[in-house]
mmCIF file of C-alpha atoms in Angstrom:
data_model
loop_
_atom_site.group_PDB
_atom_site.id
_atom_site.type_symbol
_atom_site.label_atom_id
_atom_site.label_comp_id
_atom_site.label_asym_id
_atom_site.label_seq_id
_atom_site.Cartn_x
_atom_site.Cartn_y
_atom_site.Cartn_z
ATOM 1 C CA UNK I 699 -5.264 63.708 -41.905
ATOM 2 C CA UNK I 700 -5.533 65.835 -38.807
ATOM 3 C CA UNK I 701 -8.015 67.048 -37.120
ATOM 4 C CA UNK I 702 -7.491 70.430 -38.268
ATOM 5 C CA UNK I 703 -7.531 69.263 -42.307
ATOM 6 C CA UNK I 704 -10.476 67.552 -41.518
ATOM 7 C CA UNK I 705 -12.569 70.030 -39.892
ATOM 8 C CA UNK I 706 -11.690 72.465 -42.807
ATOM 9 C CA UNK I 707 -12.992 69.583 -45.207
ATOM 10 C CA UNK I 708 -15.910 68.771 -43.813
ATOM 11 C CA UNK I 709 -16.861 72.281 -43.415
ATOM 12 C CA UNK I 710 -15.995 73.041 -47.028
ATOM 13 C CA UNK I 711 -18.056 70.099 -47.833
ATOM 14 C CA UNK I 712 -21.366 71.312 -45.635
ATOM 15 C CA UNK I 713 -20.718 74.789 -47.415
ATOM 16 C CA UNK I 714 -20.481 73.751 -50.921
ATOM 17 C CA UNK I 715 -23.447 71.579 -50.853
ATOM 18 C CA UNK I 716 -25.673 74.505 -48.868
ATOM 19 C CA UNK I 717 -24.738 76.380 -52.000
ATOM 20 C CA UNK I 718 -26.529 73.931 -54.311
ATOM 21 C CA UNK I 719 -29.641 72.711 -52.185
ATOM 22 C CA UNK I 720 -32.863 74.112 -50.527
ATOM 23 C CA UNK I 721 -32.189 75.930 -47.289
ATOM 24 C CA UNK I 722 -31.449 72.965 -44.541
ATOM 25 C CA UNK I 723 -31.996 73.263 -42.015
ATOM 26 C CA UNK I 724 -34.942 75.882 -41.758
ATOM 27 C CA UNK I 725 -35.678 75.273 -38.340
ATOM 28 C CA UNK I 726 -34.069 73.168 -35.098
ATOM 29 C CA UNK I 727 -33.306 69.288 -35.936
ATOM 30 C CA UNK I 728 -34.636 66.447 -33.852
ATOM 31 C CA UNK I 729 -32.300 63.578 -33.108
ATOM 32 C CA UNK I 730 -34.074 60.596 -31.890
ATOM 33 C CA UNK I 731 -32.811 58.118 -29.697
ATOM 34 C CA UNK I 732 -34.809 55.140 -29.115
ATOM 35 C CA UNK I 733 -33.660 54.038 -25.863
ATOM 36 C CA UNK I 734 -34.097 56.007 -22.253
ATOM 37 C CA UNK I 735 -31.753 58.348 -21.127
ATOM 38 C CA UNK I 736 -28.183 58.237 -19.427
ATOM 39 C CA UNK I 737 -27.309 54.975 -21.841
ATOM 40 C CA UNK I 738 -24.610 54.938 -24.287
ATOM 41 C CA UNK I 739 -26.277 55.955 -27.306
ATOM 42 C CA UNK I 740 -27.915 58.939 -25.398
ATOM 43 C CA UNK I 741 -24.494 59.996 -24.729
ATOM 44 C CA UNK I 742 -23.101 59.655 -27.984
ATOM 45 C CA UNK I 743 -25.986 61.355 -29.515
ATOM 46 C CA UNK I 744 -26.040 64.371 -27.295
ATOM 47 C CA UNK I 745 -22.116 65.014 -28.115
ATOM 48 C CA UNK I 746 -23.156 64.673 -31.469
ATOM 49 C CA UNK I 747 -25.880 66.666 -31.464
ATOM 50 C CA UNK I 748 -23.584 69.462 -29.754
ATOM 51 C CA UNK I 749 -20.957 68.879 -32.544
ATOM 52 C CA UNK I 750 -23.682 69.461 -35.334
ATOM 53 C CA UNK I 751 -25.010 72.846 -33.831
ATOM 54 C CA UNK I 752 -21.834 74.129 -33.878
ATOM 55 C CA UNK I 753 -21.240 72.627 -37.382
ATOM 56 C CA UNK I 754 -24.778 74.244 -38.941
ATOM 57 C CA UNK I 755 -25.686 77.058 -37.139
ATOM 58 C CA UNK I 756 -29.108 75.501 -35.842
ATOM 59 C CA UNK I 757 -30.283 74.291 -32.429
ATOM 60 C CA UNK I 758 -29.929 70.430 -32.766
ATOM 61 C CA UNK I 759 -31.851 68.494 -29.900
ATOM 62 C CA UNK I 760 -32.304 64.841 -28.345
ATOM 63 C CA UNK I 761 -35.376 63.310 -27.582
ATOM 64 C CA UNK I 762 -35.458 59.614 -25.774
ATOM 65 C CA UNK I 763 -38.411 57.470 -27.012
ATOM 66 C CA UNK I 764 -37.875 54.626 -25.788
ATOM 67 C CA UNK I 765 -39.615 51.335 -26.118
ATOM 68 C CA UNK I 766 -39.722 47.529 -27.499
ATOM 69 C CA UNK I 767 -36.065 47.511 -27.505
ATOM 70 C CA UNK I 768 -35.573 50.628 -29.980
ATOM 71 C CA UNK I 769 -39.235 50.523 -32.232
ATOM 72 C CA UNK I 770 -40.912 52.364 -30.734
ATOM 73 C CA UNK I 771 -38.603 55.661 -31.528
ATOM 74 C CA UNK I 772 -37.599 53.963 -34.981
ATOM 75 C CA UNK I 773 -41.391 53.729 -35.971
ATOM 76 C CA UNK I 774 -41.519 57.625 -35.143
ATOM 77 C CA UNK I 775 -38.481 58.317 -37.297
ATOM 78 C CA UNK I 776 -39.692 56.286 -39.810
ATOM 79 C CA UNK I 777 -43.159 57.717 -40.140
ATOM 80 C CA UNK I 778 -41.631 61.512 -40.047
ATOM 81 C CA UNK I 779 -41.248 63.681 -43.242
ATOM 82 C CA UNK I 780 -37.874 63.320 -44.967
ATOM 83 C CA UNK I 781 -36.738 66.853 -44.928
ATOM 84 C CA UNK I 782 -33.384 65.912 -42.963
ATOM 85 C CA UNK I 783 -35.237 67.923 -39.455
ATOM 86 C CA UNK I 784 -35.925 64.336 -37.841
ATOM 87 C CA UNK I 785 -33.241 61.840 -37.328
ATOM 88 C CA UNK I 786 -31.992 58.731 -35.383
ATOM 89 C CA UNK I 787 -29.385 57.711 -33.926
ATOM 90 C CA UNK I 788 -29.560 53.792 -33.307
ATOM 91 C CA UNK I 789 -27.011 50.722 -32.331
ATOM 92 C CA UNK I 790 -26.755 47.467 -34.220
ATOM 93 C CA UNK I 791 -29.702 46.356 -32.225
ATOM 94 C CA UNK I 792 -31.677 48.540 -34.938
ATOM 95 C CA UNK I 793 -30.966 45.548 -37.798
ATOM 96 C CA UNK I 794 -30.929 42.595 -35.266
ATOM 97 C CA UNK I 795 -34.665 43.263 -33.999
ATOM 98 C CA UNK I 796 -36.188 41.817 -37.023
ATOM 99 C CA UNK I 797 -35.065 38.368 -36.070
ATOM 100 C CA UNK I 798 -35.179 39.134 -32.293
ATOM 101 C CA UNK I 799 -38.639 40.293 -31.737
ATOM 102 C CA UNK I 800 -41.372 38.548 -33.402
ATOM 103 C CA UNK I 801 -42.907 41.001 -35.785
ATOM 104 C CA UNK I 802 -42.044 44.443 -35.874
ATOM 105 C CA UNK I 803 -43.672 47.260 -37.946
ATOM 106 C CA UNK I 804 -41.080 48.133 -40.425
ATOM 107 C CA UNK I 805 -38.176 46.796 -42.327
ATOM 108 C CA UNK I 806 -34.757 48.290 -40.282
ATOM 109 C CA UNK I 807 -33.293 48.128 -43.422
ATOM 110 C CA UNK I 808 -35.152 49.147 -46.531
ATOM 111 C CA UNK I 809 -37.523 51.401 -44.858
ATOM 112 C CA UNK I 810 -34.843 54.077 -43.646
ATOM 113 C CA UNK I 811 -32.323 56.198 -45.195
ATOM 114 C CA UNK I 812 -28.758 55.396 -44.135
ATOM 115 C CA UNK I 813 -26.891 58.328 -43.223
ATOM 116 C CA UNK I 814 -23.608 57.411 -41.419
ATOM 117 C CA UNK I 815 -21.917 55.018 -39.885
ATOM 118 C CA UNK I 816 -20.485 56.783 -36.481
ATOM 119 C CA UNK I 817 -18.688 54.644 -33.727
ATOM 120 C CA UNK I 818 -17.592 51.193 -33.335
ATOM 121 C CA UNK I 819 -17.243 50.172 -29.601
ATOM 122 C CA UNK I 820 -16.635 46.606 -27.810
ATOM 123 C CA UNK I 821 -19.822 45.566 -25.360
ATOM 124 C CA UNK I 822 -18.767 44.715 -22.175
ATOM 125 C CA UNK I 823 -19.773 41.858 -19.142
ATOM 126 C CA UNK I 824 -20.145 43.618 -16.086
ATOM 127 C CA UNK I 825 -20.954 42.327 -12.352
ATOM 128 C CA UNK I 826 -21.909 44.506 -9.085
ATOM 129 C CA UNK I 827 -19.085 45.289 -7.166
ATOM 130 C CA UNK I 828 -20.005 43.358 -4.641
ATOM 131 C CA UNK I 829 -20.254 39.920 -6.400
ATOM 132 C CA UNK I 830 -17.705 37.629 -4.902
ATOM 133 C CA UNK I 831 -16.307 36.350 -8.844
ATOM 134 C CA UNK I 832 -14.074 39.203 -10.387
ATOM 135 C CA UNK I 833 -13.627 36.891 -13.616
ATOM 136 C CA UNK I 834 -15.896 34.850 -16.353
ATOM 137 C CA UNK I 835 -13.840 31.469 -14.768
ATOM 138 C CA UNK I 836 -15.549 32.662 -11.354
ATOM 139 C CA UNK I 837 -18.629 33.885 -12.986
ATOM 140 C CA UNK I 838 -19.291 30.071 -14.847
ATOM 141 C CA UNK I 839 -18.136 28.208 -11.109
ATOM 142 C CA UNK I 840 -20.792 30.534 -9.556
ATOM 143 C CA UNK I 841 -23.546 29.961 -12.270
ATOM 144 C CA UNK I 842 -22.834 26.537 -12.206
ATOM 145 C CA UNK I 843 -23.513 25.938 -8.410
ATOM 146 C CA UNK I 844 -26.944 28.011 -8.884
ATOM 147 C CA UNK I 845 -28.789 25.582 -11.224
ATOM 148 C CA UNK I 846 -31.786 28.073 -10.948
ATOM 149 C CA UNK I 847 -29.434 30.456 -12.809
ATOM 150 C CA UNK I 848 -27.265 34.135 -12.583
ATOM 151 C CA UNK I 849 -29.525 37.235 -14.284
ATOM 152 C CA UNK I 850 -28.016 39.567 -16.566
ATOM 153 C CA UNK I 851 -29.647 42.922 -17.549
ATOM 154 C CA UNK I 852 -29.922 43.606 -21.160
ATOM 155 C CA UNK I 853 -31.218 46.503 -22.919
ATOM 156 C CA UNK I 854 -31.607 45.668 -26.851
ATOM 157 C CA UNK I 855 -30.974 42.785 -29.110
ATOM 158 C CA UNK I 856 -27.175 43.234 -28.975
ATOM 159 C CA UNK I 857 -26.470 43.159 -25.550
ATOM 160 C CA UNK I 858 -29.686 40.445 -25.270
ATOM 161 C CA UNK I 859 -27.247 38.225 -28.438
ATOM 162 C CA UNK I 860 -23.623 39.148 -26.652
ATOM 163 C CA UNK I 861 -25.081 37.515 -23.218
ATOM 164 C CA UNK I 862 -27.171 34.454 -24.427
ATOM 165 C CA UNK I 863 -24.266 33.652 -26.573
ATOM 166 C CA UNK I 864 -21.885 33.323 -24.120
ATOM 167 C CA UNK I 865 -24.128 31.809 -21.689
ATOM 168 C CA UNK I 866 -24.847 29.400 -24.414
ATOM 169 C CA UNK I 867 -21.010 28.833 -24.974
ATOM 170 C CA UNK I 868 -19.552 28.437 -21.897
ATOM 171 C CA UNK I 869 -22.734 26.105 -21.043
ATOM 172 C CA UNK I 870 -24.149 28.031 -17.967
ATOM 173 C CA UNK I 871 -27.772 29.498 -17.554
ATOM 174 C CA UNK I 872 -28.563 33.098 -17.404
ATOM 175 C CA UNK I 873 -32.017 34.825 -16.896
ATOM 176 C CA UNK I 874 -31.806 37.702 -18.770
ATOM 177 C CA UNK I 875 -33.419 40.386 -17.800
ATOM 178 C CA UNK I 876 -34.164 43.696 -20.289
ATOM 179 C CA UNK I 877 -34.676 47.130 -19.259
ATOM 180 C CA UNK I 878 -35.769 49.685 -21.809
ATOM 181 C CA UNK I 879 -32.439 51.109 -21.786
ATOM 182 C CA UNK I 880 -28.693 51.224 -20.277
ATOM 183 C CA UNK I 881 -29.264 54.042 -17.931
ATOM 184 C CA UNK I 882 -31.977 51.605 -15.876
ATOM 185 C CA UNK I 883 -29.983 49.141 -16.534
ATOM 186 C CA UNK I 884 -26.729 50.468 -15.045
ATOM 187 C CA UNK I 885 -28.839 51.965 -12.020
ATOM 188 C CA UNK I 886 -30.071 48.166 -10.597
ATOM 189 C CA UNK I 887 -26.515 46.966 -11.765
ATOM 190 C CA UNK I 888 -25.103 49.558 -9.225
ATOM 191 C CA UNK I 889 -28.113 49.392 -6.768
ATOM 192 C CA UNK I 890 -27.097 45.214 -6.874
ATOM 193 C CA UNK I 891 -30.400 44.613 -7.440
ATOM 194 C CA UNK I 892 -28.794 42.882 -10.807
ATOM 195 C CA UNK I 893 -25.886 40.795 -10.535
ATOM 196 C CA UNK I 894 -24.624 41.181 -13.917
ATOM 197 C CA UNK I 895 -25.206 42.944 -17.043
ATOM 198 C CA UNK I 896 -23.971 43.157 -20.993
ATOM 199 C CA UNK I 897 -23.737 46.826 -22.197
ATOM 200 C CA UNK I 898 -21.380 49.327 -23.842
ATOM 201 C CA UNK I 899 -17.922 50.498 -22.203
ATOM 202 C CA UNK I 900 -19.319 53.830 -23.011
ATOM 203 C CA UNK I 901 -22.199 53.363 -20.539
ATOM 204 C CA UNK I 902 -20.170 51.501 -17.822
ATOM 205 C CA UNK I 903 -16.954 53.806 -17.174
ATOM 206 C CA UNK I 904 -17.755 55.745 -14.670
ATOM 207 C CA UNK I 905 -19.296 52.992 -12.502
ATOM 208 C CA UNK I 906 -16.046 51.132 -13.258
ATOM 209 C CA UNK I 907 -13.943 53.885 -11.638
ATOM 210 C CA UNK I 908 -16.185 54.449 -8.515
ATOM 211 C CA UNK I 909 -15.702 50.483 -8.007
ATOM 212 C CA UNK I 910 -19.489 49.911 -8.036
ATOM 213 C CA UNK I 911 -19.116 47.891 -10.948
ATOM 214 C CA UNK I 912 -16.354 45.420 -12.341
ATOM 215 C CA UNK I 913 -16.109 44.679 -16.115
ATOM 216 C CA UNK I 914 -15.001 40.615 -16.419
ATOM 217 C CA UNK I 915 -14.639 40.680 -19.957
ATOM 218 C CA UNK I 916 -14.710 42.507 -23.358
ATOM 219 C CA UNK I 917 -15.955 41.126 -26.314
ATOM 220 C CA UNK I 918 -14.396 42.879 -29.014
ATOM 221 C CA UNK I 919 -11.269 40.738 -30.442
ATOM 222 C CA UNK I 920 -8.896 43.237 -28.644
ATOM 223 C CA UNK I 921 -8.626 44.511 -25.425
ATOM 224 C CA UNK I 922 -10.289 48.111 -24.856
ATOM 225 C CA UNK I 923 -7.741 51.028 -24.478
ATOM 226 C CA UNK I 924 -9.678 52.284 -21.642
ATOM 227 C CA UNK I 925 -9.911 49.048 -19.962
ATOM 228 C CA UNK I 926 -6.830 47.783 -20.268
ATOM 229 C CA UNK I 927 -6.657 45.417 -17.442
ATOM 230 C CA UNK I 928 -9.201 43.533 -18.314
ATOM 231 C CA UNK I 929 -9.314 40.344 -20.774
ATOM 232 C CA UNK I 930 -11.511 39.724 -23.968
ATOM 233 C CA UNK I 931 -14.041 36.594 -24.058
ATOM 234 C CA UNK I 932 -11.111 35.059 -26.285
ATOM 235 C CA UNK I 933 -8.378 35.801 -23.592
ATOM 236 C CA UNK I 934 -10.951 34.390 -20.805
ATOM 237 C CA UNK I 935 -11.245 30.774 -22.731
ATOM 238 C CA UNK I 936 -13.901 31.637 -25.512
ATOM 239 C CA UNK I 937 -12.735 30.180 -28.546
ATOM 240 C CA UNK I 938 -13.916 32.335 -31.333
ATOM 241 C CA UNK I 939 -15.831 34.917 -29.053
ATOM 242 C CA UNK I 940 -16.087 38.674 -30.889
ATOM 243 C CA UNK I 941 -18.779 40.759 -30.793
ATOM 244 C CA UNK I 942 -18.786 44.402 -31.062
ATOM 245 C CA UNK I 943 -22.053 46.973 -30.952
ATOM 246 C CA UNK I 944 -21.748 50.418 -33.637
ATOM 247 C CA UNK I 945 -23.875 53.193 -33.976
ATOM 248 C CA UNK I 946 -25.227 54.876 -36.712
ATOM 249 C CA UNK I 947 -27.256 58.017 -37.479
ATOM 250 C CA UNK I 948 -30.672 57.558 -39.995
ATOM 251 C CA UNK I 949 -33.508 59.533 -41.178
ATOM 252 C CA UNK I 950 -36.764 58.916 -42.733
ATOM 253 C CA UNK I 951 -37.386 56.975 -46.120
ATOM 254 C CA UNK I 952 -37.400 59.009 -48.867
ATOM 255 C CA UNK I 953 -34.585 61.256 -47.190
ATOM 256 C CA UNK I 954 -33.145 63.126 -51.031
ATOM 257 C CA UNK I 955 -29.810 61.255 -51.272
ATOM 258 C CA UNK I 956 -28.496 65.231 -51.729
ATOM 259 C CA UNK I 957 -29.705 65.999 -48.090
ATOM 260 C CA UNK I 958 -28.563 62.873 -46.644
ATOM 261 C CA UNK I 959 -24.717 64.109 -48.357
ATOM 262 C CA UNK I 960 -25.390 67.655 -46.159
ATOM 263 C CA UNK I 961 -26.331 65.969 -43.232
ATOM 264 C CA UNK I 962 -23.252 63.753 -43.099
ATOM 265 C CA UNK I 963 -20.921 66.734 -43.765
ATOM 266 C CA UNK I 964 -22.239 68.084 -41.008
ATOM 267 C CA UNK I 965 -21.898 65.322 -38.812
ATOM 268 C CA UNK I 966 -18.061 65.017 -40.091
ATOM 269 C CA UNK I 967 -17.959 68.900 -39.180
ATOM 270 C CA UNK I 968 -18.930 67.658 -35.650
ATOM 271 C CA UNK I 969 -17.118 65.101 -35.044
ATOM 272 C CA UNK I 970 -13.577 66.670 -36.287
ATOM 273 C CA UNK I 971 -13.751 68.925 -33.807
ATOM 274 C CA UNK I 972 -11.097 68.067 -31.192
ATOM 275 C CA UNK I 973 -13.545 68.638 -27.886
ATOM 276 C CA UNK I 974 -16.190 66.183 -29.384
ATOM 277 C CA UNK I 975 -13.836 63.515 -30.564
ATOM 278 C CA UNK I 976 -11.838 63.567 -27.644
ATOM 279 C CA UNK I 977 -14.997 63.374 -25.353
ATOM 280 C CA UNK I 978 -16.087 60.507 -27.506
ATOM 281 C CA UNK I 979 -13.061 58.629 -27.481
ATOM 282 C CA UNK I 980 -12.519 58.868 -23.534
ATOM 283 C CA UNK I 981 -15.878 57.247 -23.194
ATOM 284 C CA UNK I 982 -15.094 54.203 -25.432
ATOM 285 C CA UNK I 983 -16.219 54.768 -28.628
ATOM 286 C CA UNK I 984 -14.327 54.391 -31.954
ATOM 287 C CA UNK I 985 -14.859 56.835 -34.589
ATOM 288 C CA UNK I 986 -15.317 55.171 -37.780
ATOM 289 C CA UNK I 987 -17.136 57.343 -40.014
ATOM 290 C CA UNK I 988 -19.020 56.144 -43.212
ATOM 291 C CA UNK I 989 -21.280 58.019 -45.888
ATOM 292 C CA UNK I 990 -24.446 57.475 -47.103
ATOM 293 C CA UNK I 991 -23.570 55.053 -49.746
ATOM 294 C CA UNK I 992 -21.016 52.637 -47.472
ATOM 295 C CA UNK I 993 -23.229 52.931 -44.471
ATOM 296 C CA UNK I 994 -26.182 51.329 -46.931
ATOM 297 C CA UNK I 995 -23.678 48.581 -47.923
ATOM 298 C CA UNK I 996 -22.512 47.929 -44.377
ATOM 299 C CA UNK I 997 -26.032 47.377 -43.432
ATOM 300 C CA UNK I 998 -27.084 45.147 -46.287
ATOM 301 C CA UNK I 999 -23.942 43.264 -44.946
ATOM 302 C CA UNK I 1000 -24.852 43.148 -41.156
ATOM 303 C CA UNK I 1001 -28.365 41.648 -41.855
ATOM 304 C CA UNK I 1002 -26.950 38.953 -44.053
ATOM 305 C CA UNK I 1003 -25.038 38.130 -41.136
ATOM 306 C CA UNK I 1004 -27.396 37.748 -38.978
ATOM 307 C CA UNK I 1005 -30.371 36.277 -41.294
ATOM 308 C CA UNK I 1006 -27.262 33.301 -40.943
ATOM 309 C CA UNK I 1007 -27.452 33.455 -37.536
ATOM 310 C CA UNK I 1008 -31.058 33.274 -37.232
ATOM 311 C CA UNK I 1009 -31.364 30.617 -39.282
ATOM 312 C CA UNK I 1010 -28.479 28.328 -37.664
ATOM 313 C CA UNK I 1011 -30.831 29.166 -34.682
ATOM 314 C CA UNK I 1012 -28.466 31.604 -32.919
ATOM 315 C CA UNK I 1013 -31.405 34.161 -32.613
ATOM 316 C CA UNK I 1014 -34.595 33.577 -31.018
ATOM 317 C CA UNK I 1015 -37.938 35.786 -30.945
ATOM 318 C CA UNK I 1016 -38.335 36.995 -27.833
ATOM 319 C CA UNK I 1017 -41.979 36.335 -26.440
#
């Protein structure tokens, strides 16, 4: 379908169901995102959010509330009427916390209303420039002539998983260090005052093309289009290695499955239009839209998977 079919659906959609519903929205909507600014999901979301004021007529704005890797905002969202004027927009790190962290104050779950599935996009191992390895067989030769161990900067539970797991793999120790989120984290990466870091391509391009940051490796199964020099963990000697972060958009418990329909024809609406998709897609991300109704079942899916990780000890609280 093209983008001009599409934007002409979604907007019929958004239209159709204003017809049948309560006025929404009756005043300016609040997307959360519950990580600091300048990261990849504050990007995303502020695209989005542009997209969707466009779509519905109403200012749409972004607050960062950032905190215990993503709860502190999702407790806010969560605890916020379900009127469709306060929603989230969170990565997989959202549904990994529970096993993560060692208590948190909500199920990620059952205790919000899934929306839509947005992006898909491949995480990313990235070193300061300046670090003399420009590949993971440098990286492991390096950590494994500094027995006190390499740090990496992580942000959530996703990027925390995607570097202990290849530490773990390739048999090397990393001290992981987490910032609250990516823009932080990118700013020591490029100040050096990290070595490494795990993140999202979307957060590391433009460091990439001033040269103050090198990407070693993907970890999505294929390579990234807009990194196509460099090789996946499989490609680098990682048997099995894939691992790829999403985002997804959420409100409040209780959201009326009807208003949860509106609000993802609007955010179809916004992302069908050609300025928004192609800004999206030139930062890394891969649109894969789902409703309601699959984004619930994707979920259910995701925490199965890793409840099986936890539990083969693959996952462990963080202190």
């Amino acid at each position: 379908m093209t983008l001009t079919r599409r934007t002409a659906l979604a907007a019929a959609l958004l239209a159709g169901s204003a017809r049948a519903q309560p006025a929404w929205p009756s005043r300016p909507v609040t997307i959360i995102v519950p990580y600091a600014p300048g990261g990849g999901t504050d990007i995303f979301a502020r695209a989005l959010a542009e997209g969707m004021r466009e779509a519905i007529g109403h200012p749409v704005v972004v607050e960062n509330r950032a905190g215990a890797n993503g709860v502190v905002g999702a407790e806010y969202v969560q605890r916020s009427p379900p009127d469709g004027h306060m929603l989230m927009v969170a990565t997989g790190a959202h549904v990994i916390n529970r096993y993560a962290m060692p208590a948190i104050p909500f199920d990620p779950v059952k205790d919000f209303a899934p929306v839509s599935m947005l992006s898909g996009y491949p995480l990313v191992l990235a070193a300061h420039g300046g670090q003399p390895y420009g590949d993971i067989a440098g990286l492991i030769a390096a950590a494994k002539a500094r027995p006190g161990g390499i740090a990496f900067g992580s942000t959530e539970a996703a990027t925390s998983y995607a570097g202990n797991s290849f530490a773990r793999q390739v048999g090397i120790r990393l001290i992981e260090v987490p910032y609250r989120g990516s823009g932080p984290q990118l700013n020591d990466l490029v100040a050096g005052h990290i070595p490494l870091a795990t993140t999202s391509t979307v957060a590391v391009l433009q460091h990439v093309a001033s040269g103050a940051v090198k990407v070693l490796a993907v970890t999505s199964a294929r390579r990234s289009a807009l990194l196509p020099q460099v090789p996946t963990m499989q490609e680098a000697g990682l048997a099995g290695y894939e691992f790829n972060g999403w985002y997804g958009l959420y409100g409040p418990p209780g959201l009326p499955p009807a208003l949860a329909a509106r609000v993802f024809a609007a955010v179809q609406a916004a992302l069908a239009k050609p300025a928004i998709g192609q800004r999206l897609a030139e930062l890394g991300a891969d649109l894969a839209t789902l409703g309601p109704t699959d984004f619930a079942a994707f979920l259910e899916r995701d925490n199965r998977r890793w409840a099986e990780a936890a539990a083969a000890g693959l996952i462990t609280a963080a202190n």
